[in-house]
PDB file of N, CA, C and O and ligand atoms in Angstrom:
ATOM      1  N   MET A   1     158.735  49.055  40.473  1.00 75.00           N
ATOM      2  CA  MET A   1     159.570  48.922  39.275  1.00 75.00           C
ATOM      3  C   MET A   1     159.496  50.193  38.447  1.00 75.00           C
ATOM      4  O   MET A   1     158.436  50.758  38.261  1.00 75.00           O
ATOM      5  N   ARG A   2     160.653  50.625  37.954  1.00 80.00           N
ATOM      6  CA  ARG A   2     160.675  51.848  37.153  1.00 80.00           C
ATOM      7  C   ARG A   2     160.139  51.593  35.752  1.00 80.00           C
ATOM      8  O   ARG A   2     160.181  50.466  35.254  1.00 80.00           O
ATOM      9  N   LYS A   3     159.647  52.710  35.162  1.00 86.00           N
ATOM     10  CA  LYS A   3     159.127  52.613  33.789  1.00 86.00           C
ATOM     11  C   LYS A   3     160.262  52.267  32.830  1.00 86.00           C
ATOM     12  O   LYS A   3     161.389  52.734  33.012  1.00 86.00           O
ATOM     13  N   PRO A   4     159.986  51.470  31.805  1.00 93.00           N
ATOM     14  CA  PRO A   4     161.039  51.183  30.826  1.00 93.00           C
ATOM     15  C   PRO A   4     161.430  52.467  30.092  1.00 93.00           C
ATOM     16  O   PRO A   4     160.591  53.343  29.874  1.00 93.00           O
ATOM     17  N   ILE A   5     162.702  52.591  29.756  1.00 95.00           N
ATOM     18  CA  ILE A   5     163.192  53.781  29.065  1.00 95.00           C
ATOM     19  C   ILE A   5     162.612  53.853  27.659  1.00 95.00           C
ATOM     20  O   ILE A   5     162.627  52.862  26.925  1.00 95.00           O
ATOM     21  N   ALA A   6     162.085  55.032  27.315  1.00 96.00           N
ATOM     22  CA  ALA A   6     161.521  55.257  25.972  1.00 96.00           C
ATOM     23  C   ALA A   6     162.670  55.618  25.035  1.00 96.00           C
ATOM     24  O   ALA A   6     162.901  56.797  24.737  1.00 96.00           O
ATOM     25  N   HIS A   7     163.407  54.623  24.580  1.00 97.00           N
ATOM     26  CA  HIS A   7     164.587  54.871  23.749  1.00 97.00           C
ATOM     27  C   HIS A   7     164.222  55.613  22.463  1.00 97.00           C
ATOM     28  O   HIS A   7     163.140  55.422  21.922  1.00 97.00           O
ATOM     29  N   GLY A   8     165.142  56.445  22.024  1.00 98.00           N
ATOM     30  CA  GLY A   8     164.951  57.176  20.778  1.00 98.00           C
ATOM     31  C   GLY A   8     164.114  58.429  20.961  1.00 98.00           C
ATOM     32  O   GLY A   8     163.649  59.015  19.987  1.00 98.00           O
ATOM     33  N   THR A   9     163.941  58.870  22.229  1.00 98.00           N
ATOM     34  CA  THR A   9     163.188  60.096  22.500  1.00 98.00           C
ATOM     35  C   THR A   9     163.998  60.965  23.467  1.00 98.00           C
ATOM     36  O   THR A   9     164.878  60.457  24.179  1.00 98.00           O
ATOM     37  N   ASN A  10     163.686  62.262  23.506  1.00 98.00           N
ATOM     38  CA  ASN A  10     164.347  63.123  24.490  1.00 98.00           C
ATOM     39  C   ASN A  10     163.966  62.691  25.895  1.00 98.00           C
ATOM     40  O   ASN A  10     164.793  62.747  26.809  1.00 98.00           O
ATOM     41  N   ASN A  11     162.728  62.247  26.072  1.00 97.00           N
ATOM     42  CA  ASN A  11     162.317  61.734  27.374  1.00 97.00           C
ATOM     43  C   ASN A  11     163.183  60.535  27.787  1.00 97.00           C
ATOM     44  O   ASN A  11     163.588  60.415  28.950  1.00 97.00           O
ATOM     45  N   GLY A  12     163.481  59.690  26.816  1.00 97.00           N
ATOM     46  CA  GLY A  12     164.376  58.561  27.080  1.00 97.00           C
ATOM     47  C   GLY A  12     165.742  59.032  27.536  1.00 97.00           C
ATOM     48  O   GLY A  12     166.328  58.479  28.474  1.00 97.00           O
ATOM     49  N   TYR A  13     166.250  60.074  26.878  1.00 98.00           N
ATOM     50  CA  TYR A  13     167.538  60.654  27.274  1.00 98.00           C
ATOM     51  C   TYR A  13     167.488  61.093  28.734  1.00 98.00           C
ATOM     52  O   TYR A  13     168.403  60.805  29.511  1.00 98.00           O
ATOM     53  N   GLN A  14     166.403  61.797  29.106  1.00 97.00           N
ATOM     54  CA  GLN A  14     166.248  62.267  30.495  1.00 97.00           C
ATOM     55  C   GLN A  14     166.186  61.084  31.459  1.00 97.00           C
ATOM     56  O   GLN A  14     166.738  61.148  32.564  1.00 97.00           O
ATOM     57  N   GLN A  15     165.512  59.995  31.038  1.00 97.00           N
ATOM     58  CA  GLN A  15     165.424  58.792  31.890  1.00 97.00           C
ATOM     59  C   GLN A  15     166.814  58.181  32.096  1.00 97.00           C
ATOM     60  O   GLN A  15     167.154  57.776  33.207  1.00 97.00           O
ATOM     61  N   HIS A  16     167.617  58.111  31.010  1.00 97.00           N
ATOM     62  CA  HIS A  16     168.986  57.613  31.151  1.00 97.00           C
ATOM     63  C   HIS A  16     169.722  58.428  32.216  1.00 97.00           C
ATOM     64  O   HIS A  16     170.389  57.868  33.091  1.00 97.00           O
ATOM     65  N   LYS A  17     169.623  59.744  32.130  1.00 97.00           N
ATOM     66  CA  LYS A  17     170.333  60.622  33.061  1.00 97.00           C
ATOM     67  C   LYS A  17     169.830  60.422  34.486  1.00 97.00           C
ATOM     68  O   LYS A  17     170.621  60.332  35.422  1.00 97.00           O
ATOM     69  N   LYS A  18     168.504  60.357  34.616  1.00 96.00           N
ATOM     70  CA  LYS A  18     167.899  60.204  35.944  1.00 96.00           C
ATOM     71  C   LYS A  18     168.344  58.897  36.596  1.00 96.00           C
ATOM     72  O   LYS A  18     168.636  58.858  37.791  1.00 96.00           O
ATOM     73  N   HIS A  19     168.377  57.837  35.802  1.00 95.00           N
ATOM     74  CA  HIS A  19     168.724  56.517  36.348  1.00 95.00           C
ATOM     75  C   HIS A  19     170.224  56.245  36.273  1.00 95.00           C
ATOM     76  O   HIS A  19     170.658  55.144  36.607  1.00 95.00           O
ATOM     77  N   LYS A  20     170.977  57.258  35.817  1.00 96.00           N
ATOM     78  CA  LYS A  20     172.434  57.115  35.716  1.00 96.00           C
ATOM     79  C   LYS A  20     172.847  55.883  34.905  1.00 96.00           C
ATOM     80  O   LYS A  20     173.736  55.121  35.304  1.00 96.00           O
ATOM     81  N   THR A  21     172.162  55.688  33.784  1.00 96.00           N
ATOM     82  CA  THR A  21     172.557  54.627  32.855  1.00 96.00           C
ATOM     83  C   THR A  21     173.171  55.291  31.629  1.00 96.00           C
ATOM     84  O   THR A  21     172.870  56.454  31.325  1.00 96.00           O
ATOM     85  N   GLU A  22     174.026  54.588  30.939  1.00 97.00           N
ATOM     86  CA  GLU A  22     174.698  55.140  29.774  1.00 97.00           C
ATOM     87  C   GLU A  22     173.663  55.486  28.703  1.00 97.00           C
ATOM     88  O   GLU A  22     172.794  54.652  28.394  1.00 97.00           O
ATOM     89  N   VAL A  23     173.768  56.701  28.161  1.00 98.00           N
ATOM     90  CA  VAL A  23     172.808  57.150  27.141  1.00 98.00           C
ATOM     91  C   VAL A  23     173.084  56.385  25.844  1.00 98.00           C
ATOM     92  O   VAL A  23     174.217  56.361  25.359  1.00 98.00           O
ATOM     93  N   CYS A  24     172.042  55.767  25.281  1.00 98.00           N
ATOM     94  CA  CYS A  24     172.226  55.017  24.037  1.00 98.00           C
ATOM     95  C   CYS A  24     172.250  55.983  22.842  1.00 98.00           C
ATOM     96  O   CYS A  24     171.868  57.156  22.964  1.00 98.00           O
ATOM     97  N   VAL A  25     172.692  55.510  21.705  1.00 98.00           N
ATOM     98  CA  VAL A  25     172.830  56.349  20.506  1.00 98.00           C
ATOM     99  C   VAL A  25     171.485  56.946  20.099  1.00 98.00           C
ATOM    100  O   VAL A  25     171.392  58.135  19.776  1.00 98.00           O
ATOM    101  N   ALA A  26     170.428  56.127  20.144  1.00 98.00           N
ATOM    102  CA  ALA A  26     169.100  56.592  19.711  1.00 98.00           C
ATOM    103  C   ALA A  26     168.614  57.744  20.595  1.00 98.00           C
ATOM    104  O   ALA A  26     168.082  58.742  20.092  1.00 98.00           O
ATOM    105  N   CYS A  27     168.830  57.631  21.896  1.00 98.00           N
ATOM    106  CA  CYS A  27     168.404  58.693  22.817  1.00 98.00           C
ATOM    107  C   CYS A  27     169.273  59.937  22.656  1.00 98.00           C
ATOM    108  O   CYS A  27     168.771  61.058  22.716  1.00 98.00           O
ATOM    109  N   ARG A  28     170.592  59.747  22.454  1.00 98.00           N
ATOM    110  CA  ARG A  28     171.477  60.898  22.255  1.00 98.00           C
ATOM    111  C   ARG A  28     171.072  61.657  20.994  1.00 98.00           C
ATOM    112  O   ARG A  28     171.007  62.892  20.991  1.00 98.00           O
ATOM    113  N   MET A  29     170.769  60.931  19.926  1.00 98.00           N
ATOM    114  CA  MET A  29     170.352  61.582  18.672  1.00 98.00           C
ATOM    115  C   MET A  29     169.032  62.338  18.867  1.00 98.00           C
ATOM    116  O   MET A  29     168.868  63.461  18.368  1.00 98.00           O
ATOM    117  N   ALA A  30     168.111  61.721  19.595  1.00 98.00           N
ATOM    118  CA  ALA A  30     166.823  62.380  19.850  1.00 98.00           C
ATOM    119  C   ALA A  30     167.026  63.641  20.690  1.00 98.00           C
ATOM    120  O   ALA A  30     166.402  64.677  20.438  1.00 98.00           O
ATOM    121  N   HIS A  31     167.910  63.562  21.677  1.00 98.00           N
ATOM    122  CA  HIS A  31     168.198  64.715  22.536  1.00 98.00           C
ATOM    123  C   HIS A  31     168.841  65.833  21.718  1.00 98.00           C
ATOM    124  O   HIS A  31     168.473  67.010  21.869  1.00 98.00           O
ATOM    125  N   ASN A  32     169.786  65.484  20.849  1.00 98.00           N
ATOM    126  CA  ASN A  32     170.437  66.494  19.995  1.00 98.00           C
ATOM    127  C   ASN A  32     169.417  67.156  19.069  1.00 98.00           C
ATOM    128  O   ASN A  32     169.450  68.378  18.873  1.00 98.00           O
ATOM    129  N   ALA A  33     168.522  66.360  18.504  1.00 98.00           N
ATOM    130  CA  ALA A  33     167.488  66.908  17.618  1.00 98.00           C
ATOM    131  C   ALA A  33     166.556  67.832  18.398  1.00 98.00           C
ATOM    132  O   ALA A  33     166.176  68.912  17.906  1.00 98.00           O
ATOM    133  N   TYR A  34     166.221  67.424  19.616  1.00 98.00           N
ATOM    134  CA  TYR A  34     165.365  68.247  20.484  1.00 98.00           C
ATOM    135  C   TYR A  34     166.024  69.597  20.755  1.00 98.00           C
ATOM    136  O   TYR A  34     165.391  70.652  20.626  1.00 98.00           O
ATOM    137  N   ASN A  35     167.305  69.572  21.107  1.00 98.00           N
ATOM    138  CA  ASN A  35     168.027  70.820  21.386  1.00 98.00           C
ATOM    139  C   ASN A  35     168.151  71.690  20.137  1.00 98.00           C
ATOM    140  O   ASN A  35     168.000  72.912  20.213  1.00 98.00           O
ATOM    141  N   ALA A  36     168.425  71.056  18.992  1.00 97.00           N
ATOM    142  CA  ALA A  36     168.550  71.810  17.743  1.00 97.00           C
ATOM    143  C   ALA A  36     167.227  72.511  17.425  1.00 97.00           C
ATOM    144  O   ALA A  36     167.214  73.678  17.004  1.00 97.00           O
ATOM    145  N   GLU A  37     166.123  71.823  17.634  1.00 97.00           N
ATOM    146  CA  GLU A  37     164.809  72.402  17.371  1.00 97.00           C
ATOM    147  C   GLU A  37     164.531  73.555  18.334  1.00 97.00           C
ATOM    148  O   GLU A  37     164.016  74.602  17.932  1.00 97.00           O
ATOM    149  N   ARG A  38     164.906  73.402  19.593  1.00 97.00           N
ATOM    150  CA  ARG A  38     164.730  74.491  20.569  1.00 97.00           C
ATOM    151  C   ARG A  38     165.541  75.710  20.163  1.00 97.00           C
ATOM    152  O   ARG A  38     165.062  76.834  20.249  1.00 97.00           O
ATOM    153  N   ARG A  39     166.796  75.493  19.729  1.00 95.00           N
ATOM    154  CA  ARG A  39     167.629  76.623  19.304  1.00 95.00           C
ATOM    155  C   ARG A  39     167.031  77.298  18.077  1.00 95.00           C
ATOM    156  O   ARG A  39     167.005  78.519  17.975  1.00 95.00           O
ATOM    157  N   ARG A  40     166.522  76.478  17.137  1.00 96.00           N
ATOM    158  CA  ARG A  40     165.914  77.038  15.921  1.00 96.00           C
ATOM    159  C   ARG A  40     164.706  77.907  16.290  1.00 96.00           C
ATOM    160  O   ARG A  40     164.563  79.023  15.794  1.00 96.00           O
ATOM    161  N   LEU A  41     163.844  77.392  17.174  1.00 96.00           N
ATOM    162  CA  LEU A  41     162.666  78.151  17.592  1.00 96.00           C
ATOM    163  C   LEU A  41     163.077  79.433  18.299  1.00 96.00           C
ATOM    164  O   LEU A  41     162.482  80.488  18.096  1.00 96.00           O
ATOM    165  N   ASN A  42     164.118  79.345  19.134  1.00 93.00           N
ATOM    166  CA  ASN A  42     164.583  80.528  19.855  1.00 93.00           C
ATOM    167  C   ASN A  42     165.091  81.593  18.880  1.00 93.00           C
ATOM    168  O   ASN A  42     164.797  82.780  19.042  1.00 93.00           O
ATOM    169  N   ARG A  43     165.850  81.148  17.860  1.00 92.00           N
ATOM    170  CA  ARG A  43     166.340  82.101  16.852  1.00 92.00           C
ATOM    171  C   ARG A  43     165.178  82.749  16.113  1.00 92.00           C
ATOM    172  O   ARG A  43     165.200  83.925  15.785  1.00 92.00           O
ATOM    173  N   GLU A  44     164.145  81.936  15.842  1.00 95.00           N
ATOM    174  CA  GLU A  44     162.975  82.434  15.124  1.00 95.00           C
ATOM    175  C   GLU A  44     162.225  83.468  15.959  1.00 95.00           C
ATOM    176  O   GLU A  44     161.771  84.487  15.439  1.00 95.00           O
ATOM    177  N   GLU A  45     162.115  83.195  17.269  1.00 95.00           N
ATOM    178  CA  GLU A  45     161.372  84.093  18.153  1.00 95.00           C
ATOM    179  C   GLU A  45     162.186  85.327  18.527  1.00 95.00           C
ATOM    180  O   GLU A  45     161.625  86.362  18.879  1.00 95.00           O
ATOM    181  N   ASN A  46     163.527  85.189  18.528  1.00 89.00           N
ATOM    182  CA  ASN A  46     164.397  86.297  18.927  1.00 89.00           C
ATOM    183  C   ASN A  46     165.443  86.549  17.857  1.00 89.00           C
ATOM    184  O   ASN A  46     166.622  86.304  18.073  1.00 89.00           O
ATOM    185  N   PRO A  47     164.989  87.032  16.683  1.00 93.00           N
ATOM    186  CA  PRO A  47     165.977  87.264  15.630  1.00 93.00           C
ATOM    187  C   PRO A  47     167.006  88.285  16.096  1.00 93.00           C
ATOM    188  O   PRO A  47     166.672  89.215  16.833  1.00 93.00           O
ATOM    189  N   SER A  48     168.251  88.117  15.678  1.00 92.00           N
ATOM    190  CA  SER A  48     169.310  89.025  16.118  1.00 92.00           C
ATOM    191  C   SER A  48     170.378  89.139  15.040  1.00 92.00           C
ATOM    192  O   SER A  48     170.428  88.345  14.114  1.00 92.00           O
ATOM    193  N   VAL A  49     171.211  90.151  15.191  1.00 93.00           N
ATOM    194  CA  VAL A  49     172.353  90.357  14.303  1.00 93.00           C
ATOM    195  C   VAL A  49     173.588  90.528  15.176  1.00 93.00           C
ATOM    196  O   VAL A  49     173.485  90.820  16.363  1.00 93.00           O
ATOM    197  N   THR A  50     174.733  90.356  14.565  1.00 94.00           N
ATOM    198  CA  THR A  50     175.991  90.607  15.255  1.00 94.00           C
ATOM    199  C   THR A  50     176.544  91.932  14.754  1.00 94.00           C
ATOM    200  O   THR A  50     176.569  92.173  13.544  1.00 94.00           O
ATOM    201  N   ILE A  51     176.942  92.794  15.683  1.00 95.00           N
ATOM    202  CA  ILE A  51     177.563  94.062  15.283  1.00 95.00           C
ATOM    203  C   ILE A  51     178.909  94.194  15.995  1.00 95.00           C
ATOM    204  O   ILE A  51     179.094  93.648  17.081  1.00 95.00           O
ATOM    205  N   PRO A  52     179.835  94.932  15.366  1.00 96.00           N
ATOM    206  CA  PRO A  52     181.124  95.152  16.027  1.00 96.00           C
ATOM    207  C   PRO A  52     180.931  95.938  17.330  1.00 96.00           C
ATOM    208  O   PRO A  52     180.041  96.790  17.417  1.00 96.00           O
ATOM    209  N   ILE A  53     181.784  95.653  18.316  1.00 95.00           N
ATOM    210  CA  ILE A  53     181.698  96.351  19.601  1.00 95.00           C
ATOM    211  C   ILE A  53     181.870  97.854  19.406  1.00 95.00           C
ATOM    212  O   ILE A  53     181.208  98.648  20.080  1.00 95.00           O
ATOM    213  N   ALA A  54     182.733  98.251  18.443  1.00 95.00           N
ATOM    214  CA  ALA A  54     182.938  99.687  18.200  1.00 95.00           C
ATOM    215  C   ALA A  54     181.633 100.364  17.792  1.00 95.00           C
ATOM    216  O   ALA A  54     181.365 101.510  18.184  1.00 95.00           O
ATOM    217  N   LEU A  55     180.802  99.644  17.028  1.00 96.00           N
ATOM    218  CA  LEU A  55     179.507 100.204  16.633  1.00 96.00           C
ATOM    219  C   LEU A  55     178.561 100.261  17.834  1.00 96.00           C
ATOM    220  O   LEU A  55     177.857 101.264  18.027  1.00 96.00           O
ATOM    221  N   LEU A  56     178.568  99.219  18.642  1.00 95.00           N
ATOM    222  CA  LEU A  56     177.764  99.230  19.865  1.00 95.00           C
ATOM    223  C   LEU A  56     178.168 100.410  20.742  1.00 95.00           C
ATOM    224  O   LEU A  56     177.314 101.085  21.314  1.00 95.00           O
ATOM    225  N   ASP A  57     179.453 100.650  20.814  1.00 95.00           N
ATOM    226  CA  ASP A  57     179.972 101.766  21.609  1.00 95.00           C
ATOM    227  C   ASP A  57     179.391 103.094  21.117  1.00 95.00           C
ATOM    228  O   ASP A  57     178.944 103.918  21.920  1.00 95.00           O
ATOM    229  N   LYS A  58     179.371 103.287  19.783  1.00 95.00           N
ATOM    230  CA  LYS A  58     178.801 104.519  19.222  1.00 95.00           C
ATOM    231  C   LYS A  58     177.316 104.635  19.553  1.00 95.00           C
ATOM    232  O   LYS A  58     176.836 105.706  19.918  1.00 95.00           O
ATOM    233  N   ILE A  59     176.606 103.529  19.402  1.00 94.00           N
ATOM    234  CA  ILE A  59     175.171 103.520  19.713  1.00 94.00           C
ATOM    235  C   ILE A  59     174.959 103.882  21.184  1.00 94.00           C
ATOM    236  O   ILE A  59     174.089 104.693  21.521  1.00 94.00           O
ATOM    237  N   TYR A  60     175.770 103.270  22.033  1.00 94.00           N
ATOM    238  CA  TYR A  60     175.630 103.475  23.480  1.00 94.00           C
ATOM    239  C   TYR A  60     175.723 104.953  23.854  1.00 94.00           C
ATOM    240  O   TYR A  60     174.902 105.462  24.602  1.00 94.00           O
ATOM    241  N   TRP A  61     176.737 105.622  23.320  1.00 94.00           N
ATOM    242  CA  TRP A  61     176.978 107.011  23.725  1.00 94.00           C
ATOM    243  C   TRP A  61     175.978 107.982  23.117  1.00 94.00           C
ATOM    244  O   TRP A  61     175.916 109.146  23.521  1.00 94.00           O
ATOM    245  N   GLN A  62     175.193 107.554  22.125  1.00 96.00           N
ATOM    246  CA  GLN A  62     174.149 108.397  21.524  1.00 96.00           C
ATOM    247  C   GLN A  62     172.757 108.038  22.045  1.00 96.00           C
ATOM    248  O   GLN A  62     171.775 108.677  21.664  1.00 96.00           O
ATOM    249  N   ALA A  63     172.697 107.002  22.870  1.00 96.00           N
ATOM    250  CA  ALA A  63     171.396 106.401  23.188  1.00 96.00           C
ATOM    251  C   ALA A  63     170.579 107.234  24.165  1.00 96.00           C
ATOM    252  O   ALA A  63     171.122 107.907  25.044  1.00 96.00           O
ATOM    253  N   SER A  64     169.265 107.161  23.994  1.00 97.00           N
ATOM    254  CA  SER A  64     168.329 107.773  24.933  1.00 97.00           C
ATOM    255  C   SER A  64     168.308 106.926  26.208  1.00 97.00           C
ATOM    256  O   SER A  64     168.740 105.769  26.194  1.00 97.00           O
ATOM    257  N   PRO A  65     167.800 107.495  27.294  1.00 97.00           N
ATOM    258  CA  PRO A  65     167.691 106.713  28.541  1.00 97.00           C
ATOM    259  C   PRO A  65     166.929 105.400  28.342  1.00 97.00           C
ATOM    260  O   PRO A  65     167.287 104.375  28.931  1.00 97.00           O
ATOM    261  N   GLU A  66     165.920 105.424  27.491  1.00 97.00           N
ATOM    262  CA  GLU A  66     165.127 104.222  27.231  1.00 97.00           C
ATOM    263  C   GLU A  66     165.988 103.140  26.566  1.00 97.00           C
ATOM    264  O   GLU A  66     165.927 101.970  26.938  1.00 97.00           O
ATOM    265  N   VAL A  67     166.789 103.556  25.578  1.00 95.00           N
ATOM    266  CA  VAL A  67     167.662 102.605  24.887  1.00 95.00           C
ATOM    267  C   VAL A  67     168.760 102.110  25.829  1.00 95.00           C
ATOM    268  O   VAL A  67     169.101 100.928  25.839  1.00 95.00           O
ATOM    269  N   LEU A  68     169.299 102.990  26.651  1.00 95.00           N
ATOM    270  CA  LEU A  68     170.316 102.582  27.630  1.00 95.00           C
ATOM    271  C   LEU A  68     169.758 101.516  28.572  1.00 95.00           C
ATOM    272  O   LEU A  68     170.434 100.533  28.873  1.00 95.00           O
ATOM    273  N   ALA A  69     168.529 101.731  29.003  1.00 95.00           N
ATOM    274  CA  ALA A  69     167.898 100.763  29.900  1.00 95.00           C
ATOM    275  C   ALA A  69     167.720  99.420  29.196  1.00 95.00           C
ATOM    276  O   ALA A  69     167.950  98.361  29.783  1.00 95.00           O
ATOM    277  N   ALA A  70     167.338  99.480  27.906  1.00 95.00           N
ATOM    278  CA  ALA A  70     167.150  98.236  27.138  1.00 95.00           C
ATOM    279  C   ALA A  70     168.482  97.513  26.953  1.00 95.00           C
ATOM    280  O   ALA A  70     168.559  96.286  27.065  1.00 95.00           O
ATOM    281  N   LEU A  71     169.557  98.267  26.674  1.00 94.00           N
ATOM    282  CA  LEU A  71     170.889  97.668  26.530  1.00 94.00           C
ATOM    283  C   LEU A  71     171.326  97.036  27.850  1.00 94.00           C
ATOM    284  O   LEU A  71     171.859  95.924  27.870  1.00 94.00           O
ATOM    285  N   ASP A  72     171.090  97.754  28.935  1.00 94.00           N
ATOM    286  CA  ASP A  72     171.420  97.240  30.263  1.00 94.00           C
ATOM    287  C   ASP A  72     170.692  95.931  30.542  1.00 94.00           C
ATOM    288  O   ASP A  72     171.280  94.977  31.052  1.00 94.00           O
ATOM    289  N   GLN A  73     169.413  95.914  30.177  1.00 95.00           N
ATOM    290  CA  GLN A  73     168.616  94.725  30.441  1.00 95.00           C
ATOM    291  C   GLN A  73     169.089  93.550  29.585  1.00 95.00           C
ATOM    292  O   GLN A  73     169.144  92.419  30.042  1.00 95.00           O
ATOM    293  N   HIS A  74     169.442  93.850  28.331  1.00 92.00           N
ATOM    294  CA  HIS A  74     169.865  92.783  27.427  1.00 92.00           C
ATOM    295  C   HIS A  74     171.202  92.186  27.846  1.00 92.00           C
ATOM    296  O   HIS A  74     171.342  90.972  27.924  1.00 92.00           O
ATOM    297  N   PHE A  75     172.195  93.049  28.086  1.00 93.00           N
ATOM    298  CA  PHE A  75     173.550  92.557  28.355  1.00 93.00           C
ATOM    299  C   PHE A  75     173.826  92.374  29.834  1.00 93.00           C
ATOM    300  O   PHE A  75     174.693  91.582  30.205  1.00 93.00           O
ATOM    301  N   GLY A  76     173.129  93.136  30.674  1.00 94.00           N
ATOM    302  CA  GLY A  76     173.516  93.226  32.070  1.00 94.00           C
ATOM    303  C   GLY A  76     174.583  94.300  32.193  1.00 94.00           C
ATOM    304  O   GLY A  76     175.461  94.395  31.333  1.00 94.00           O
ATOM    305  N   ALA A  77     174.477  95.113  33.222  1.00 89.00           N
ATOM    306  CA  ALA A  77     175.359  96.275  33.372  1.00 89.00           C
ATOM    307  C   ALA A  77     176.834  95.864  33.411  1.00 89.00           C
ATOM    308  O   ALA A  77     177.685  96.519  32.802  1.00 89.00           O
ATOM    309  N   LYS A  78     177.118  94.755  34.077  1.00 93.00           N
ATOM    310  CA  LYS A  78     178.505  94.319  34.249  1.00 93.00           C
ATOM    311  C   LYS A  78     179.128  93.962  32.893  1.00 93.00           C
ATOM    312  O   LYS A  78     180.247  94.370  32.582  1.00 93.00           O
ATOM    313  N   LYS A  79     178.393  93.206  32.087  1.00 93.00           N
ATOM    314  CA  LYS A  79     178.909  92.802  30.775  1.00 93.00           C
ATOM    315  C   LYS A  79     179.032  94.009  29.857  1.00 93.00           C
ATOM    316  O   LYS A  79     180.002  94.132  29.110  1.00 93.00           O
ATOM    317  N   LEU A  80     178.029  94.880  29.916  1.00 92.00           N
ATOM    318  CA  LEU A  80     178.041  96.085  29.086  1.00 92.00           C
ATOM    319  C   LEU A  80     179.277  96.935  29.421  1.00 92.00           C
ATOM    320  O   LEU A  80     179.975  97.402  28.515  1.00 92.00           O
ATOM    321  N   ASP A  81     179.540  97.104  30.708  1.00 91.00           N
ATOM    322  CA  ASP A  81     180.725  97.855  31.138  1.00 91.00           C
ATOM    323  C   ASP A  81     181.994  97.199  30.582  1.00 91.00           C
ATOM    324  O   ASP A  81     182.891  97.881  30.097  1.00 91.00           O
ATOM    325  N   ALA A  82     182.058  95.872  30.661  1.00 93.00           N
ATOM    326  CA  ALA A  82     183.237  95.156  30.192  1.00 93.00           C
ATOM    327  C   ALA A  82     183.407  95.314  28.674  1.00 93.00           C
ATOM    328  O   ALA A  82     184.524  95.508  28.178  1.00 93.00           O
ATOM    329  N   LEU A  83     182.286  95.268  27.939  1.00 91.00           N
ATOM    330  CA  LEU A  83     182.343  95.402  26.478  1.00 91.00           C
ATOM    331  C   LEU A  83     182.819  96.791  26.065  1.00 91.00           C
ATOM    332  O   LEU A  83     183.563  96.931  25.099  1.00 91.00           O
ATOM    333  N   LEU A  84     182.390  97.796  26.808  1.00 90.00           N
ATOM    334  CA  LEU A  84     182.617  99.171  26.389  1.00 90.00           C
ATOM    335  C   LEU A  84     183.791  99.840  27.087  1.00 90.00           C
ATOM    336  O   LEU A  84     184.055 101.002  26.855  1.00 90.00           O
ATOM    337  N   SER A  85     184.497  99.115  27.901  1.00 83.00           N
ATOM    338  CA  SER A  85     185.634  99.732  28.622  1.00 83.00           C
ATOM    339  C   SER A  85     186.871  99.782  27.742  1.00 83.00           C
ATOM    340  O   SER A  85     186.997  99.059  26.788  1.00 83.00           O
TER     341      SER A  85
HETATM  342 ZN1  LIG B   1     168.056  55.068  25.146  1.00 69.15          ZN
END
């Protein structure tokens, strides 16, 4: 016999998905709160700003090899090429 679903928790949400049962409101709310907290922690650990692509373009063409490598690693060469083309 399977374990009873722990409703109102993210674990409960995962159990609903695993057992292919309809997710109840309490589990959906818990899952949303879990995701919101993960996003908040991620923002806290990886603070960032948004800059215009034109400014990124200027930075790119002035950048040292070290900065170019960091930009490549952050965006991926393909995306960086697409942004700056
Ligand atoms: Zn539930």
